[in-house]
Amino acid sequence: MKPVKVGICGLGTVGGGTFNVLKRNAQEITRRAERAIEVAQIAARSINPQCVITDTPITDDVFEVVNNPEIDIVVELIGGYTLARELVLTAIENGKHVVTANKALIAVYGNEIFTKAEQKGVIVAFEASVAGGIPIIKAIREGLAGNRINWVTGIINGTGNFILTEMTDKGREFSAALQEAQALGYAEADPSFDVEGIDAAHKLTILASIAFGIPLQFDKAYTEGITNLASEDIRYAEALGYRIKHLGVAKRTAKGIELRVHSTLIPSDKLIANVNGVMNAVMVNGDAVGSTLYYGAGAGMEATASAVVADLVDVVRAMTSDPENRVPHLAFQPSALSHVPVLSIEDCETAYYLRIQAEDSPGVLAQVATILSKRGINIESIMQKELEEMNGKVPMILLTHNVTEAKMNDAIIALESLEGVEGKVTRIRVEQLN
Amino acid sequence: MKPVKVGICGLGTVGGGTFNVLKRNAQEITRRAERAIEVAQIAARSINPQCVITDTPITDDVFEVVNNPEIDIVVELIGGYTLARELVLTAIENGKHVVTANKALIAVYGNEIFTKAEQKGVIVAFEASVAGGIPIIKAIREGLAGNRINWVTGIINGTGNFILTEMTDKGREFSAALQEAQALGYAEADPSFDVEGIDAAHKLTILASIAFGIPLQFDKAYTEGITNLASEDIRYAEALGYRIKHLGVAKRTAKGIELRVHSTLIPSDKLIANVNGVMNAVMVNGDAVGSTLYYGAGAGMEATASAVVADLVDVVRAMTSDPENRVPHLAFQPSALSHVPVLSIEDCETAYYLRIQAEDSPGVLAQVATILSKRGINIESIMQKELEEMNGKVPMILLTHNVTEAKMNDAIIALESLEGVEGKVTRIRVEQLN
């Protein structure tokens, strides 16, 4: 059979990796896909020095690629929202299939893109957009297709996980750990997308959609970063048998879908609590399968390229099939998407870790307990750190049972107004992951 | 679209689970697959008390199902080789697609079955045959299709892992841990398939085939169980920073494919070293993606059913497509299977843990070191347990660098013939999993 012709737009880290993997593993890939996958054109502003390009035509105009009648599949690896959206929509309009690693694009414009792709009968594949080389989209969308998914949670930002691992293992503060990440090239000069949780929220939005069969709703995701996390809370959590990880959590509840990104205490003996450094891991809990976990490199030149190429092989197989029998973009048939609401953070329910700087007296403890009990908040455990006294105050650490965020907000206002309590109450959510 | 009609053969644990999941999640499955999946007939010798069957016809003759012209897909869940083989071949002959959870059948008769399926243009899906609910076949065959796979290794027998976990956590001996596993229903009255490694070898044979594109060669798999493992070796391994797990290892080397099942020391800080109890996990290392890990329940009623139902959804999508564009049964096109040899265990190369009961004298240590060095075996570390002296002998524990099994066999004969050495040398292979 004649080769499938691919146009790569963007030759940065992932684009360069994709080119190299397609070239190096050409034989292995053809043994699998039967048809060869040929890079027929590349659009790039500059040549990636890690690529040896001999006879592939190169242009600096991405629209040359999407308008090239020879190209069957456009690989969008330029990133960003604006040009990428136009490029992908034009490719679809031209009847081309698309493979993308662009989580922001899918999370924000995915509904529009998939609707158009379905009208034109083309495939838009996006395995590389979540958790790099881990085939998590495929696992949820196909591998667990027999399940009603209960929840998905994951460490889906390697930069954030590296920083937390440094803070945990070396007792560093956030700013020092961030500098280390920047020095090693794991964090950008402006790290806000990673450390503020926006990147993780993009990915979580995509995971939630394919897990529950709901439209992409990035604007409804609650996002909290790790910039305010104090190293002492990591230490106290450890003493209680927990680790702190920055998680994306998507959970089906009777009231709606919870969609939230924040630092989270999880039991130290869970496998995912031991996922360290820049590695990613996603847990998926289904009603039939129970809890499963998928682990691997969440970023990097060839790890992400691995997902791009797997998508290319999938597209090569599916492009000749009846569109009606393809795996739906968002796992569920477009007409079967559900409009169950995404809950506001106030309606989300979790357990909490609270750290209160308080006078070390039975009176204050009684007042704290009263405030919580009046709001129906049960205390699971209390730890007072007498040895860490400062200005007559000691840290009082509480773990609560599950309660809505709204009730906890109310309790925290009351706690902070107590005379024996100093400053702000630190609050970190807790998940048992059972 | 009209429902796809499925016939379930066997209503034991997995069959019952499959029936229940298809029924309970009918709506969720149809939202994904578009077509409903209807159980049109069941063949069972007795009714599983965990199933409520109201209007599905039941027969006690499996051939009624495979010869039923209404049935599109036969689900083979009766287990065993003989009848199952006949049943599956007849179903294929009748032009029906097949879904099976039968690892023994696929490992031993898979080449014959897939050849026949390809002739008849039907699909034989077997996700449930390895690691229960973990979608590991799909991950390797499709999710990592861009990679040249370097190795696959896994904890793929839950019973064995439960026993090892009991031995590790509670310091029990093998026989006591086996009794516990039997009392909890994790091990059969005759546990040999699990504890001798045969079940794991079946699964490893399948994983190796789809990872490397080689025919199924169960007869070439080297298989060692856990029945001879002593709890003291688990303790000593722990002191050296390792855990002992019963692993299937399939590795591509310059000389051929290693295919072996045995107890293995692995570094305690690896994620897979912390997979405990009846849980399964498979690591896959690819040249682009690096190391990935897939974790979940490796057995159980609904966990395995999860994989069976995912296969059904896949078959429903692919059954109307051109057979040439389907995912090949063994991941690579039948004509592209490679005939690279599977190595005998003597040609396999690993590091070793050795325990020698020896006189506590510098002379013996020198003799041991000489025997190893003469054969080019480098010692990584030595630990002597003076406090555990018995009959004037103490355990001497060595970790070696990589060496072929043949050389190690030769060294062990020499070691056992030393005057200062008592009894047999204990040898356990070591994998760093990097």
JSON list of N, CA and C in Angstrom, two decimals, chain B residues 243-265:
[
{"chain": "B", "resi": 243, "resn": "ARG", "atom": "N", "xyz": [13.37, -5.63, 47.02]},
{"chain": "B", "resi": 243, "resn": "ARG", "atom": "CA", "xyz": [12.25, -6.51, 47.34]},
{"chain": "B", "resi": 243, "resn": "ARG", "atom": "C", "xyz": [12.28, -7.68, 46.39]},
{"chain": "B", "resi": 244, "resn": "ILE", "atom": "N", "xyz": [11.72, -8.79, 46.83]},
{"chain": "B", "resi": 244, "resn": "ILE", "atom": "CA", "xyz": [11.62, -9.95, 45.93]},
{"chain": "B", "resi": 244, "resn": "ILE", "atom": "C", "xyz": [10.20, -10.04, 45.39]},
{"chain": "B", "resi": 245, "resn": "LYS", "atom": "N", "xyz": [10.08, -10.04, 44.08]},
{"chain": "B", "resi": 245, "resn": "LYS", "atom": "CA", "xyz": [8.79, -10.19, 43.41]},
{"chain": "B", "resi": 245, "resn": "LYS", "atom": "C", "xyz": [8.91, -11.33, 42.41]},
{"chain": "B", "resi": 246, "resn": "HIS", "atom": "N", "xyz": [7.79, -11.99, 42.16]},
{"chain": "B", "resi": 246, "resn": "HIS", "atom": "CA", "xyz": [7.77, -13.03, 41.14]},
{"chain": "B", "resi": 246, "resn": "HIS", "atom": "C", "xyz": [7.41, -12.35, 39.83]},
{"chain": "B", "resi": 247, "resn": "LEU", "atom": "N", "xyz": [8.38, -12.25, 38.93]},
{"chain": "B", "resi": 247, "resn": "LEU", "atom": "CA", "xyz": [8.20, -11.46, 37.71]},
{"chain": "B", "resi": 247, "resn": "LEU", "atom": "C", "xyz": [8.21, -12.33, 36.47]},
{"chain": "B", "resi": 248, "resn": "GLY", "atom": "N", "xyz": [7.45, -11.90, 35.50]},
{"chain": "B", "resi": 248, "resn": "GLY", "atom": "CA", "xyz": [7.66, -12.34, 34.14]},
{"chain": "B", "resi": 248, "resn": "GLY", "atom": "C", "xyz": [8.55, -11.29, 33.47]},
{"chain": "B", "resi": 249, "resn": "VAL", "atom": "N", "xyz": [9.59, -11.72, 32.80]},
{"chain": "B", "resi": 249, "resn": "VAL", "atom": "CA", "xyz": [10.52, -10.80, 32.14]},
{"chain": "B", "resi": 249, "resn": "VAL", "atom": "C", "xyz": [10.65, -11.20, 30.67]},
{"chain": "B", "resi": 250, "resn": "ALA", "atom": "N", "xyz": [10.37, -10.27, 29.78]},
{"chain": "B", "resi": 250, "resn": "ALA", "atom": "CA", "xyz": [10.57, -10.49, 28.34]},
{"chain": "B", "resi": 250, "resn": "ALA", "atom": "C", "xyz": [11.44, -9.35, 27.85]},
{"chain": "B", "resi": 251, "resn": "LYS", "atom": "N", "xyz": [12.61, -9.71, 27.33]},
{"chain": "B", "resi": 251, "resn": "LYS", "atom": "CA", "xyz": [13.60, -8.67, 27.03]},
{"chain": "B", "resi": 251, "resn": "LYS", "atom": "C", "xyz": [14.21, -8.92, 25.66]},
{"chain": "B", "resi": 252, "resn": "ARG", "atom": "N", "xyz": [14.36, -7.84, 24.90]},
{"chain": "B", "resi": 252, "resn": "ARG", "atom": "CA", "xyz": [15.01, -7.92, 23.60]},
{"chain": "B", "resi": 252, "resn": "ARG", "atom": "C", "xyz": [16.51, -7.72, 23.83]},
{"chain": "B", "resi": 253, "resn": "THR", "atom": "N", "xyz": [17.32, -8.65, 23.37]},
{"chain": "B", "resi": 253, "resn": "THR", "atom": "CA", "xyz": [18.77, -8.47, 23.46]},
{"chain": "B", "resi": 253, "resn": "THR", "atom": "C", "xyz": [19.35, -8.65, 22.06]},
{"chain": "B", "resi": 254, "resn": "ALA", "atom": "N", "xyz": [20.65, -8.36, 21.94]},
{"chain": "B", "resi": 254, "resn": "ALA", "atom": "CA", "xyz": [21.29, -8.49, 20.63]},
{"chain": "B", "resi": 254, "resn": "ALA", "atom": "C", "xyz": [21.26, -9.94, 20.16]},
{"chain": "B", "resi": 255, "resn": "LYS", "atom": "N", "xyz": [21.24, -10.91, 21.11]},
{"chain": "B", "resi": 255, "resn": "LYS", "atom": "CA", "xyz": [21.29, -12.32, 20.73]},
{"chain": "B", "resi": 255, "resn": "LYS", "atom": "C", "xyz": [19.92, -12.94, 20.49]},
{"chain": "B", "resi": 256, "resn": "GLY", "atom": "N", "xyz": [18.88, -12.33, 21.03]},
{"chain": "B", "resi": 256, "resn": "GLY", "atom": "CA", "xyz": [17.54, -12.90, 20.89]},
{"chain": "B", "resi": 256, "resn": "GLY", "atom": "C", "xyz": [16.64, -12.39, 22.00]},
{"chain": "B", "resi": 257, "resn": "ILE", "atom": "N", "xyz": [15.52, -13.08, 22.17]},
{"chain": "B", "resi": 257, "resn": "ILE", "atom": "CA", "xyz": [14.53, -12.64, 23.16]},
{"chain": "B", "resi": 257, "resn": "ILE", "atom": "C", "xyz": [14.68, -13.48, 24.43]},
{"chain": "B", "resi": 258, "resn": "GLU", "atom": "N", "xyz": [14.77, -12.81, 25.58]},
{"chain": "B", "resi": 258, "resn": "GLU", "atom": "CA", "xyz": [14.72, -13.53, 26.86]},
{"chain": "B", "resi": 258, "resn": "GLU", "atom": "C", "xyz": [13.26, -13.61, 27.29]},
{"chain": "B", "resi": 259, "resn": "LEU", "atom": "N", "xyz": [12.88, -14.79, 27.77]},
{"chain": "B", "resi": 259, "resn": "LEU", "atom": "CA", "xyz": [11.47, -15.04, 28.12]},
{"chain": "B", "resi": 259, "resn": "LEU", "atom": "C", "xyz": [11.50, -15.90, 29.37]},
{"chain": "B", "resi": 260, "resn": "ARG", "atom": "N", "xyz": [11.33, -15.27, 30.53]},
{"chain": "B", "resi": 260, "resn": "ARG", "atom": "CA", "xyz": [11.57, -16.02, 31.77]},
{"chain": "B", "resi": 260, "resn": "ARG", "atom": "C", "xyz": [10.70, -15.54, 32.91]},
{"chain": "B", "resi": 261, "resn": "VAL", "atom": "N", "xyz": [10.28, -16.49, 33.73]},
{"chain": "B", "resi": 261, "resn": "VAL", "atom": "CA", "xyz": [9.44, -16.22, 34.89]},
{"chain": "B", "resi": 261, "resn": "VAL", "atom": "C", "xyz": [10.18, -16.75, 36.11]},
{"chain": "B", "resi": 262, "resn": "HIS", "atom": "N", "xyz": [10.43, -15.90, 37.09]},
{"chain": "B", "resi": 262, "resn": "HIS", "atom": "CA", "xyz": [11.15, -16.34, 38.28]},
{"chain": "B", "resi": 262, "resn": "HIS", "atom": "C", "xyz": [11.08, -15.27, 39.36]},
{"chain": "B", "resi": 263, "resn": "SER", "atom": "N", "xyz": [11.43, -15.64, 40.59]},
{"chain": "B", "resi": 263, "resn": "SER", "atom": "CA", "xyz": [11.56, -14.66, 41.66]},
{"chain": "B", "resi": 263, "resn": "SER", "atom": "C", "xyz": [12.71, -13.73, 41.31]},
{"chain": "B", "resi": 264, "resn": "THR", "atom": "N", "xyz": [12.56, -12.46, 41.64]},
{"chain": "B", "resi": 264, "resn": "THR", "atom": "CA", "xyz": [13.53, -11.46, 41.20]},
{"chain": "B", "resi": 264, "resn": "THR", "atom": "C", "xyz": [13.71, -10.40, 42.28]},
{"chain": "B", "resi": 265, "resn": "LEU", "atom": "N", "xyz": [14.96, -10.04, 42.54]},
{"chain": "B", "resi": 265, "resn": "LEU", "atom": "CA", "xyz": [15.21, -8.88, 43.40]},
{"chain": "B", "resi": 265, "resn": "LEU", "atom": "C", "xyz": [15.07, -7.62, 42.55]}
]
